[in-house]
Amino acid sequence: MGELVAGVDSSTQSCKVVVRDAESGELVRSGRAAHPDGTEVDPKHWWAALQQALDEAGGLADVAAVSVAGQQHGMVCLDETGEVVRPALLWNDTRSAPAATALVEELGAQAWADATGTVPVASITVTKLRWLAENEPANAARTAAVCLPHDWLTWQLAGNGALDALVTDRSDASGTGYFDASSGEYRRDLLRLGLGRDDVVLPRVLGPTESVEGPGLRLGPGAGDNAGAALGLGAGDDVVVSLGTSGVVSARGERQGSDPTGTIAGFADATGAFLPLVVTLNAARVLDAAARLLGVDHAELSRLALSAPPGAEGLTLVPYLEGERTPNLPHSTGAIHGMTLANATPANLARAAIEGMLSGQKAGVDALAAVGVHAHEIMLIGGAARSEAVRRIAPGVFGVPVVVPEPGEYVADGAARQAAWVLAGGSEPPAWEAGGTPERYEAALTAGLEDRYREAAEKYLPR
C-alpha cells in the first residue's frame, strides 16, 4: 500500500469520507455522518459531521492529501474575525427568487449568460447576497468575506487562518453568479449588483492540481458536487443523469455555455474544462412522497410501478413538489393529470411518479442535445438509481440505453481522485480502475409519454 488520500463529500444531507490508495484507487476505509435538515444551516454542523465521518474513517494521520467536494451555491458569510455571520443559505433555499428576477431584469438574461455562463435563479449565490442586502442589512454590513460550503471546510481543515487564506476551485466558483470560468476571473461588478458592494474577500481560485498546506497534509482545491461526481465516475464525455435530492443532467464540454433561457448552466468542471448542466429541484424525493402517499416502502413502490403498463394508462404526474428550477417556477406545486376511475390505481400512481420524475430529467437531456451535446447512452447515478423500477423505466423515458455504475460515493471518490492528482501532478488525473461491472438497460421509447408530460408541464408556464 502506497500513499493514502482522502475525499470528502459534504452534501445537503450528509458528509461522506473515503480513504483510498493514491496509486491504485483501492478503497481502504470510509465514514459518514448526517447533516441537519433545512434550507439554511449553521456551518458548524458541517464541521461536526466532518469530524464524526473522519473519526469513523480512521482519521487523517496517515493521509498525504485530502480534497473536499460539496453542495454548490451555498452562501457562507464571514465577518472580519472569520466568524460566521448567519446560518448559510443553501442552494435549495428559494427565498431569493424575487432577487433573482430583479437581477436578471437589471442586467438582462443574455448579459448574465455571456458574463458567467449562467442566468441567475434562486439557487445561485449572487441572488442570496441580494436577499441578504435587502432583508438583513446589518448582516450584509458585517460580511467581510463570502465563500461556499466546500471552501469553508477546506479553510477549517487548513487551520482557520486569515480570510485571505480562503481557496476554492473553478467548478464551485462557476456557480456563484460572479465568476467567469472562461477568463478565470471574478466579476466584482456582478458581486456589487448582488451585495451592494464589492470590497469583500473572495476565495483564491486554485487550478486542478494546486494545493495549500494543512496540518501534516496537502489540501486540494476541492470541487462542486457535480464536478466531483464526474471526476469520480471517470465520465469523460458521457451524459450523466444524477438522481439525488436534486436532479442533474451534465456532460463535459470545451467551452463555457451561454444560454439566455437559463435552462443550461455553463459551469466549469474539475479538470480545467466545462460542465454544462441542467438542474431540477425535484428528483429522489418525488419517490419519497409517492411512497408516503401510498403507504409503502421504496421496494414496494418499485414493485407497484413495474406492475403498471408503460405510460401508467394515461396518468401523468408533474413533479414540481418543491417549486422548480428548470423550468424556473420556484413557487409552483405538483399535480396529477389525466386521472380517471379506470386508471386511479396504486400501481399507476407509482409508475406515474417515476415517469414524471424521469421526464423532468429528459427535458434536461433534450436541452443539452439542442446545443450539440447528444446522449447515445446515459450514465444514471444517485440514490434514486438504486430503484429497480427507475433503472428499468428510464430507457423508455430517455429513448436511449441506460448504464448504471455500481453504487458508490462518486463525489467523495472524485475528491479523493483529485487529491491523488495533487500528489502525482501531470496533465491528467490518475487512471483508477472503475469498481464493479455497470448494469445496462435498454427499452423502446414509451409512446406518447413525452408529449403528455410536456402538455401537462406547459400548463405551469407563464402566458
Short mmCIF file of C-alpha atoms in Angstrom, two decimals:
data_model
loop_
_atom_site.label_atom_id
_atom_site.label_comp_id
_atom_site.label_asym_id
_atom_site.label_seq_id
_atom_site.Cartn_x
_atom_site.Cartn_y
_atom_site.Cartn_z
CA MET A 1 0.00 0.00 0.00
CA GLY A 2 1.40 3.37 -1.03
CA GLU A 3 0.42 6.88 -0.03
CA LEU A 4 -3.18 7.43 1.06
CA VAL A 5 -5.56 10.19 0.01
CA ALA A 6 -8.96 11.18 1.34
CA GLY A 7 -12.00 12.58 -0.41
CA VAL A 8 -14.88 14.35 1.32
CA ASP A 9 -18.42 14.84 0.05
CA SER A 10 -20.21 17.44 2.17
CA SER A 11 -23.65 17.16 0.57
CA THR A 12 -27.02 18.60 1.50
CA GLN A 13 -27.99 15.61 3.61
CA SER A 14 -24.72 14.15 4.92
CA CYS A 15 -20.93 14.10 4.98
CA LYS A 16 -19.10 11.13 3.46
CA VAL A 17 -15.37 10.40 3.66
CA VAL A 18 -13.40 7.84 1.65
CA VAL A 19 -9.73 6.99 2.13
CA ARG A 20 -8.08 5.42 -0.92
CA ASP A 21 -4.68 4.30 -2.12
CA ALA A 22 -3.33 7.18 -4.20
CA GLU A 23 -1.88 4.99 -6.96
CA SER A 24 -4.48 2.24 -7.42
CA GLY A 25 -7.59 3.95 -6.06
CA GLU A 26 -8.32 0.94 -3.83
CA LEU A 27 -10.77 1.80 -1.03
CA VAL A 28 -9.08 1.47 2.36
CA ARG A 29 -11.77 2.77 4.73
CA SER A 30 -14.72 5.17 4.89
CA GLY A 31 -17.10 7.03 7.19
CA ARG A 32 -20.22 9.15 7.14
CA ALA A 33 -22.39 11.39 9.33
CA ALA A 34 -25.74 13.12 8.87
CA HIS A 35 -26.39 16.83 8.32
CA PRO A 36 -29.43 18.58 9.79
CA ASP A 37 -32.48 19.16 7.60
CA GLY A 38 -33.41 22.60 6.35
CA THR A 39 -32.55 25.10 3.67
CA GLU A 40 -30.32 27.14 5.99
CA VAL A 41 -27.67 25.54 8.20
CA ASP A 42 -25.06 26.84 10.63
CA PRO A 43 -21.74 25.67 9.10
CA LYS A 44 -20.63 24.39 12.50
CA HIS A 45 -22.90 21.38 11.80
CA TRP A 46 -20.90 20.59 8.65
CA TRP A 47 -17.69 20.72 10.65
CA ALA A 48 -19.10 18.46 13.38
CA ALA A 49 -20.32 15.98 10.76
CA LEU A 50 -16.92 16.02 9.03
CA GLN A 51 -15.17 15.26 12.32
CA GLN A 52 -17.59 12.39 13.00
CA ALA A 53 -17.14 10.98 9.49
CA LEU A 54 -13.35 11.30 9.72
CA ASP A 55 -13.33 9.50 13.08
CA GLU A 56 -15.37 6.67 11.55
CA ALA A 57 -12.92 6.59 8.61
CA GLY A 58 -9.90 6.26 10.87
CA GLY A 59 -8.73 9.87 10.75
CA LEU A 60 -6.15 11.65 8.61
CA ALA A 61 -2.93 10.84 10.48
CA ASP A 62 -1.63 8.58 7.68
CA VAL A 63 -3.21 10.55 4.80
CA ALA A 64 -0.98 12.60 2.48
CA ALA A 65 -3.63 14.74 0.79
CA VAL A 66 -7.34 15.47 1.07
CA SER A 67 -9.85 17.30 -1.10
CA VAL A 68 -13.34 18.44 -0.20
CA ALA A 69 -16.23 18.42 -2.64
CA GLY A 70 -19.58 19.83 -1.62
CA GLN A 71 -23.02 21.14 -2.40
CA GLN A 72 -22.83 24.15 -4.68
CA HIS A 73 -24.08 27.72 -4.29
CA GLY A 74 -24.48 27.87 -0.51
CA MET A 75 -23.84 31.37 0.86
CA VAL A 76 -21.35 31.39 3.77
CA CYS A 77 -20.71 34.91 5.07
CA LEU A 78 -17.81 35.61 7.45
CA ASP A 79 -17.04 38.70 9.48
CA GLU A 80 -13.58 40.27 9.73
CA THR A 81 -12.60 37.85 12.53
CA GLY A 82 -13.64 34.79 10.50
CA GLU A 83 -16.84 34.13 12.45
CA VAL A 84 -19.93 33.03 10.53
CA VAL A 85 -22.33 35.98 10.24
CA ARG A 86 -25.55 33.98 9.90
CA PRO A 87 -26.59 30.42 9.01
CA ALA A 88 -25.65 29.56 5.44
CA LEU A 89 -28.42 29.73 2.87
CA LEU A 90 -28.31 26.51 0.85
CA TRP A 91 -28.83 26.01 -2.88
CA ASN A 92 -32.43 24.82 -2.31
CA ASP A 93 -33.50 27.90 -0.33
CA THR A 94 -35.90 29.69 -2.69
CA ARG A 95 -36.50 32.87 -0.66
CA SER A 96 -34.13 34.67 -3.04
CA ALA A 97 -36.36 34.02 -6.08
CA PRO A 98 -37.57 37.66 -6.25
CA ALA A 99 -33.95 38.80 -6.03
CA ALA A 100 -33.05 36.52 -8.94
CA THR A 101 -35.85 38.02 -11.03
CA ALA A 102 -34.73 41.55 -10.21
CA LEU A 103 -31.08 40.84 -11.05
CA VAL A 104 -32.00 39.37 -14.44
CA GLU A 105 -34.22 42.35 -15.20
CA GLU A 106 -31.49 44.82 -14.24
CA LEU A 107 -28.74 43.35 -16.43
CA GLY A 108 -30.59 41.20 -18.96
CA ALA A 109 -30.54 37.42 -19.35
CA GLN A 110 -28.14 37.43 -22.30
CA ALA A 111 -25.66 39.67 -20.46
CA TRP A 112 -25.64 37.31 -17.47
CA ALA A 113 -25.22 34.27 -19.71
CA ASP A 114 -22.33 35.91 -21.58
CA ALA A 115 -20.63 37.06 -18.38
CA THR A 116 -20.82 33.89 -16.27
CA GLY A 117 -22.45 31.18 -18.39
CA THR A 118 -25.50 31.20 -16.11
CA VAL A 119 -28.70 33.21 -15.79
CA PRO A 120 -29.38 33.69 -12.06
CA VAL A 121 -32.11 31.66 -10.38
CA ALA A 122 -32.83 31.33 -6.68
CA SER A 123 -30.12 28.72 -6.13
CA ILE A 124 -27.24 30.91 -7.36
CA THR A 125 -25.14 32.62 -4.67
CA VAL A 126 -25.38 36.15 -6.04
CA THR A 127 -29.17 36.09 -5.59
CA LYS A 128 -28.76 35.10 -1.95
CA LEU A 129 -26.41 38.04 -1.44
CA ARG A 130 -29.05 40.37 -2.88
CA TRP A 131 -31.60 38.84 -0.50
CA LEU A 132 -29.19 39.41 2.41
CA ALA A 133 -28.56 43.04 1.46
CA GLU A 134 -32.30 43.76 1.20
CA ASN A 135 -33.59 41.76 4.17
CA GLU A 136 -30.71 41.68 6.66
CA PRO A 137 -28.69 44.85 6.01
CA ALA A 138 -26.86 44.62 9.34
CA ASN A 139 -25.60 41.13 8.47
CA ALA A 140 -24.67 42.31 4.98
CA ALA A 141 -22.67 45.17 6.52
CA ARG A 142 -20.83 42.74 8.85
CA THR A 143 -19.84 40.49 5.96
CA ALA A 144 -16.12 40.71 5.22
CA ALA A 145 -15.77 37.52 3.14
CA VAL A 146 -18.10 35.29 1.13
CA CYS A 147 -17.31 31.66 0.44
CA LEU A 148 -19.02 28.37 -0.42
CA PRO A 149 -19.55 25.28 1.77
CA HIS A 150 -16.57 23.34 0.41
CA ASP A 151 -14.35 26.46 0.63
CA TRP A 152 -15.22 26.91 4.30
CA LEU A 153 -14.47 23.28 5.17
CA THR A 154 -11.13 23.37 3.34
CA TRP A 155 -10.30 26.56 5.26
CA GLN A 156 -11.22 24.89 8.54
CA LEU A 157 -9.03 21.86 7.73
CA ALA A 158 -6.16 24.21 6.94
CA GLY A 159 -6.40 25.72 10.41
CA ASN A 160 -8.93 28.53 10.01
CA GLY A 161 -6.37 31.21 9.20
CA ALA A 162 -6.80 34.69 7.79
CA LEU A 163 -9.63 35.47 5.41
CA ASP A 164 -7.19 35.79 2.53
CA ALA A 165 -6.28 32.11 3.08
CA LEU A 166 -9.70 31.04 1.70
CA VAL A 167 -9.42 29.00 -1.52
CA THR A 168 -11.85 27.43 -3.98
CA ASP A 169 -11.82 25.86 -7.45
CA ARG A 170 -13.27 26.79 -10.85
CA SER A 171 -16.16 24.33 -10.70
CA ASP A 172 -17.67 25.68 -7.48
CA ALA A 173 -16.80 29.32 -8.22
CA SER A 174 -18.61 29.00 -11.57
CA GLY A 175 -21.90 28.55 -9.70
CA THR A 176 -21.74 31.79 -7.74
CA GLY A 177 -23.01 34.16 -10.44
CA TYR A 178 -19.96 36.40 -10.11
CA PHE A 179 -17.16 34.30 -11.65
CA ASP A 180 -16.26 33.95 -15.33
CA ALA A 181 -14.76 30.48 -15.78
CA SER A 182 -13.58 31.32 -19.30
CA SER A 183 -11.23 34.04 -18.05
CA GLY A 184 -10.73 32.56 -14.58
CA GLU A 185 -11.60 35.91 -13.01
CA TYR A 186 -14.21 37.11 -10.54
CA ARG A 187 -16.69 39.67 -11.82
CA ARG A 188 -16.78 42.09 -8.91
CA ASP A 189 -19.21 44.30 -10.81
CA LEU A 190 -21.73 41.44 -10.59
CA LEU A 191 -20.88 40.86 -6.92
CA ARG A 192 -21.72 44.54 -6.36
CA LEU A 193 -25.08 44.05 -8.05
CA GLY A 194 -25.84 41.35 -5.51
CA LEU A 195 -24.37 42.55 -2.21
CA GLY A 196 -24.33 46.26 -2.95
CA ARG A 197 -20.53 46.42 -2.50
CA ASP A 198 -17.52 44.60 -3.87
CA ASP A 199 -14.92 45.05 -1.11
CA VAL A 200 -15.39 41.61 0.47
CA VAL A 201 -12.76 38.87 0.35
CA LEU A 202 -13.44 36.09 -2.16
CA PRO A 203 -11.58 32.76 -2.13
CA ARG A 204 -8.50 32.42 -4.32
CA VAL A 205 -9.28 30.11 -7.24
CA LEU A 206 -6.85 27.18 -7.47
CA GLY A 207 -6.06 25.17 -10.57
CA PRO A 208 -6.90 21.43 -10.75
CA THR A 209 -3.61 20.27 -9.20
CA GLU A 210 -2.80 23.23 -6.95
CA SER A 211 -2.94 22.81 -3.19
CA VAL A 212 -2.49 24.54 0.12
CA GLU A 213 -0.79 23.19 3.21
CA GLY A 214 -2.78 21.78 6.10
CA PRO A 215 -1.54 20.28 9.36
CA GLY A 216 0.69 17.47 8.08
CA LEU A 217 -1.04 17.08 4.71
CA ARG A 218 -1.87 18.84 1.47
CA LEU A 219 -5.34 20.19 0.74
CA GLY A 220 -6.54 20.08 -2.85
CA PRO A 221 -8.76 22.73 -4.43
CA GLY A 222 -11.92 20.67 -3.97
CA ALA A 223 -14.91 20.87 -6.29
CA GLY A 224 -18.62 21.39 -6.60
CA ASP A 225 -20.55 18.17 -6.13
CA ASN A 226 -21.41 17.62 -9.79
CA ALA A 227 -17.85 18.19 -10.94
CA GLY A 228 -16.66 15.88 -8.18
CA ALA A 229 -19.04 13.15 -9.29
CA ALA A 230 -17.92 13.45 -12.93
CA LEU A 231 -14.30 13.06 -11.81
CA GLY A 232 -15.15 10.13 -9.55
CA LEU A 233 -17.06 8.35 -12.31
CA GLY A 234 -14.42 8.97 -14.95
CA ALA A 235 -17.41 10.08 -17.02
CA GLY A 236 -15.40 11.64 -19.84
CA ASP A 237 -17.82 12.93 -22.46
CA ASP A 238 -20.79 10.77 -21.39
CA VAL A 239 -24.08 12.40 -20.42
CA VAL A 240 -24.68 11.80 -16.71
CA VAL A 241 -28.10 11.96 -15.04
CA SER A 242 -27.84 12.16 -11.26
CA LEU A 243 -30.97 11.49 -9.21
CA GLY A 244 -30.30 12.76 -5.72
CA THR A 245 -32.03 15.48 -3.71
CA SER A 246 -31.87 17.44 -6.96
CA GLY A 247 -31.80 16.06 -10.47
CA VAL A 248 -28.76 16.96 -12.57
CA VAL A 249 -28.08 16.32 -16.25
CA SER A 250 -24.50 17.12 -17.22
CA ALA A 251 -21.77 16.45 -19.76
CA ARG A 252 -18.20 17.63 -20.27
CA GLY A 253 -17.67 20.49 -22.72
CA GLU A 254 -14.79 22.53 -24.08
CA ARG A 255 -16.48 25.95 -23.91
CA GLN A 256 -18.47 27.85 -21.32
CA GLY A 257 -22.14 27.84 -22.27
CA SER A 258 -24.19 30.97 -22.84
CA ASP A 259 -27.88 30.07 -22.66
CA PRO A 260 -30.08 33.15 -22.14
CA THR A 261 -33.11 30.97 -21.37
CA GLY A 262 -31.35 29.87 -18.18
CA THR A 263 -32.08 26.19 -18.83
CA ILE A 264 -28.40 25.25 -19.17
CA ALA A 265 -25.93 26.43 -16.55
CA GLY A 266 -22.48 26.91 -18.05
CA PHE A 267 -20.44 25.65 -15.10
CA ALA A 268 -16.80 24.51 -15.08
CA ASP A 269 -15.58 21.01 -14.28
CA ALA A 270 -12.72 19.87 -12.04
CA THR A 271 -10.20 19.25 -14.84
CA GLY A 272 -9.93 22.68 -16.47
CA ALA A 273 -12.78 22.15 -18.95
CA PHE A 274 -16.50 22.95 -18.60
CA LEU A 275 -19.57 21.11 -17.33
CA PRO A 276 -22.80 22.41 -18.91
CA LEU A 277 -25.65 21.09 -16.83
CA VAL A 278 -29.36 21.30 -16.24
CA VAL A 279 -30.67 21.13 -12.67
CA THR A 280 -34.13 20.31 -11.34
CA LEU A 281 -35.14 20.70 -7.70
CA ASN A 282 -37.26 17.54 -7.75
CA ALA A 283 -35.70 14.11 -8.06
CA ALA A 284 -35.39 11.34 -5.45
CA ARG A 285 -37.78 12.99 -3.00
CA VAL A 286 -40.57 12.65 -5.56
CA LEU A 287 -40.31 8.92 -4.89
CA ASP A 288 -40.24 9.55 -1.14
CA ALA A 289 -43.51 11.48 -1.47
CA ALA A 290 -45.14 8.82 -3.65
CA ALA A 291 -44.17 6.05 -1.24
CA ARG A 292 -45.53 8.06 1.68
CA LEU A 293 -48.77 8.80 -0.16
CA LEU A 294 -49.27 5.13 -0.99
CA GLY A 295 -48.20 3.95 2.46
CA VAL A 296 -45.43 1.67 1.12
CA ASP A 297 -41.66 1.42 1.30
CA HIS A 298 -39.41 2.02 -1.70
CA ALA A 299 -39.16 -1.67 -2.58
CA GLU A 300 -42.95 -1.93 -2.82
CA LEU A 301 -43.15 1.35 -4.74
CA SER A 302 -40.78 -0.17 -7.28
CA ARG A 303 -42.77 -3.39 -7.50
CA LEU A 304 -46.04 -1.47 -7.97
CA ALA A 305 -44.55 0.72 -10.69
CA LEU A 306 -43.23 -2.26 -12.65
CA SER A 307 -46.64 -3.94 -12.44
CA ALA A 308 -48.28 -1.00 -14.26
CA PRO A 309 -48.06 -0.62 -18.06
CA PRO A 310 -45.73 1.97 -19.64
CA GLY A 311 -47.48 5.33 -19.62
CA ALA A 312 -49.49 4.45 -16.47
CA GLU A 313 -52.69 4.21 -18.55
CA GLY A 314 -52.66 7.97 -19.16
CA LEU A 315 -51.88 9.11 -15.62
CA THR A 316 -49.27 11.89 -15.65
CA LEU A 317 -47.54 13.39 -12.61
CA VAL A 318 -45.86 16.82 -12.85
CA PRO A 319 -43.32 16.59 -10.01
CA TYR A 320 -42.84 20.24 -9.01
CA LEU A 321 -43.24 19.31 -5.35
CA GLU A 322 -40.72 21.86 -4.04
CA GLY A 323 -41.14 24.53 -6.67
CA GLU A 324 -38.83 24.09 -9.64
CA ARG A 325 -35.61 25.48 -11.03
CA THR A 326 -35.94 24.06 -14.57
CA PRO A 327 -38.28 25.46 -15.67
CA ASN A 328 -37.81 28.42 -13.33
CA LEU A 329 -41.02 28.13 -11.28
CA PRO A 330 -39.90 28.48 -7.64
CA HIS A 331 -43.42 28.78 -6.25
CA SER A 332 -45.12 26.02 -8.27
CA THR A 333 -46.57 22.81 -6.87
CA GLY A 334 -47.01 19.30 -8.21
CA ALA A 335 -50.13 17.92 -9.88
CA ILE A 336 -51.63 14.75 -11.29
CA HIS A 337 -53.23 14.94 -14.74
CA GLY A 338 -55.42 12.53 -16.66
CA MET A 339 -56.87 10.68 -13.67
CA THR A 340 -59.97 8.57 -14.36
CA LEU A 341 -61.89 5.94 -12.46
CA ALA A 342 -60.19 3.31 -14.58
CA ASN A 343 -56.55 4.39 -14.09
CA ALA A 344 -56.72 5.55 -10.45
CA THR A 345 -54.74 2.62 -9.02
CA PRO A 346 -51.73 2.45 -6.71
CA ALA A 347 -49.68 0.81 -9.46
CA ASN A 348 -50.39 3.57 -11.97
CA LEU A 349 -49.69 6.28 -9.41
CA ALA A 350 -46.35 4.65 -8.54
CA ARG A 351 -45.42 4.43 -12.21
CA ALA A 352 -46.57 7.99 -12.93
CA ALA A 353 -44.36 9.26 -10.09
CA ILE A 354 -41.28 7.56 -11.56
CA GLU A 355 -42.11 8.52 -15.14
CA GLY A 356 -42.79 12.11 -14.06
CA MET A 357 -39.51 12.40 -12.19
CA LEU A 358 -37.59 10.95 -15.14
CA SER A 359 -39.46 13.13 -17.63
CA GLY A 360 -38.24 16.17 -15.73
CA GLN A 361 -34.69 14.96 -16.36
CA LYS A 362 -35.47 14.15 -20.02
CA ALA A 363 -36.13 17.86 -20.51
CA GLY A 364 -32.52 18.42 -19.44
CA VAL A 365 -31.21 15.76 -21.83
CA ASP A 366 -33.14 17.46 -24.65
CA ALA A 367 -31.74 20.88 -23.68
CA LEU A 368 -28.15 19.62 -23.94
CA ALA A 369 -28.96 17.99 -27.29
CA ALA A 370 -30.20 21.36 -28.58
CA VAL A 371 -26.68 22.79 -28.09
CA GLY A 372 -24.95 19.83 -29.67
CA VAL A 373 -24.35 17.55 -26.67
CA HIS A 374 -26.13 14.36 -27.74
CA ALA A 375 -26.66 11.35 -25.49
CA HIS A 376 -26.10 8.00 -27.20
CA GLU A 377 -26.43 6.36 -23.82
CA ILE A 378 -26.91 7.78 -20.36
CA MET A 379 -24.97 7.10 -17.18
CA LEU A 380 -27.55 7.02 -14.36
CA ILE A 381 -26.39 7.62 -10.78
CA GLY A 382 -27.72 8.85 -7.44
CA GLY A 383 -29.89 7.45 -4.69
CA ALA A 384 -32.98 7.01 -6.85
CA ALA A 385 -30.97 4.98 -9.39
CA ARG A 386 -30.89 2.18 -6.83
CA SER A 387 -34.59 1.58 -7.53
CA GLU A 388 -35.11 -1.30 -9.95
CA ALA A 389 -38.17 0.44 -11.35
CA VAL A 390 -36.22 3.64 -12.04
CA ARG A 391 -33.49 1.69 -13.84
CA ARG A 392 -35.93 -0.30 -15.98
CA ILE A 393 -38.27 2.59 -16.78
CA ALA A 394 -35.53 5.14 -17.57
CA PRO A 395 -34.62 3.88 -21.09
CA GLY A 396 -38.25 4.15 -22.14
CA VAL A 397 -38.36 7.77 -20.99
CA PHE A 398 -34.94 8.82 -22.32
CA GLY A 399 -35.13 6.87 -25.56
CA VAL A 400 -31.51 5.62 -25.30
CA PRO A 401 -29.83 2.82 -23.33
CA VAL A 402 -29.06 3.49 -19.68
CA VAL A 403 -25.87 2.39 -17.92
CA VAL A 404 -25.89 2.20 -14.11
CA PRO A 405 -22.47 2.03 -12.44
CA GLU A 406 -22.04 0.11 -9.22
CA PRO A 407 -23.42 2.27 -6.39
CA GLY A 408 -20.75 4.31 -4.70
CA GLU A 409 -19.77 7.63 -3.19
CA TYR A 410 -18.96 9.22 -6.55
CA VAL A 411 -18.49 12.76 -5.24
CA ALA A 412 -16.18 11.69 -2.41
CA ASP A 413 -14.36 9.38 -4.84
CA GLY A 414 -13.89 12.32 -7.21
CA ALA A 415 -12.45 14.41 -4.39
CA ALA A 416 -10.08 11.56 -3.48
CA ARG A 417 -9.01 11.21 -7.12
CA GLN A 418 -8.32 14.94 -7.19
CA ALA A 419 -6.21 14.61 -4.03
CA ALA A 420 -4.21 11.85 -5.72
CA TRP A 421 -3.78 14.11 -8.77
CA VAL A 422 -2.44 16.85 -6.48
CA LEU A 423 0.21 14.42 -5.22
CA ALA A 424 1.13 13.00 -8.63
CA GLY A 425 0.91 16.15 -10.73
CA GLY A 426 0.71 15.79 -14.50
CA SER A 427 -1.88 16.80 -17.07
CA GLU A 428 -4.44 14.07 -16.30
CA PRO A 429 -5.88 12.64 -13.08
CA PRO A 430 -4.75 9.12 -12.13
CA ALA A 431 -6.48 6.41 -14.18
CA TRP A 432 -8.09 4.45 -11.39
CA GLU A 433 -9.93 1.26 -12.34
CA ALA A 434 -13.72 1.53 -12.02
CA GLY A 435 -15.14 -0.83 -9.43
CA GLY A 436 -17.68 -3.47 -10.41
CA THR A 437 -19.45 -4.07 -13.73
CA PRO A 438 -22.00 -1.45 -14.81
CA GLU A 439 -25.53 -2.69 -15.50
CA ARG A 440 -27.02 -1.84 -18.89
CA TYR A 441 -30.73 -1.37 -19.57
CA GLU A 442 -32.44 -0.99 -22.92
CA ALA A 443 -36.09 -0.48 -23.89
CA ALA A 444 -38.22 1.14 -26.56
CA LEU A 445 -39.30 4.75 -26.08
CA THR A 446 -42.67 4.86 -24.28
CA ALA A 447 -45.03 6.12 -26.96
CA GLY A 448 -46.82 9.38 -26.20
CA LEU A 449 -45.32 9.85 -22.72
CA GLU A 450 -43.10 12.79 -23.69
CA ASP A 451 -45.94 14.66 -25.37
CA ARG A 452 -48.29 14.06 -22.43
CA TYR A 453 -45.72 15.22 -19.92
CA ARG A 454 -44.86 18.32 -21.96
CA GLU A 455 -48.53 19.28 -22.32
CA ALA A 456 -49.12 18.85 -18.59
CA ALA A 457 -45.96 20.77 -17.63
CA GLU A 458 -46.71 23.62 -20.02
CA LYS A 459 -49.84 24.45 -18.03
CA TYR A 460 -47.47 25.92 -15.42
CA LEU A 461 -45.62 28.26 -17.74
CA PRO A 462 -46.50 32.00 -17.76
CA ARG A 463 -48.85 33.02 -20.53
#
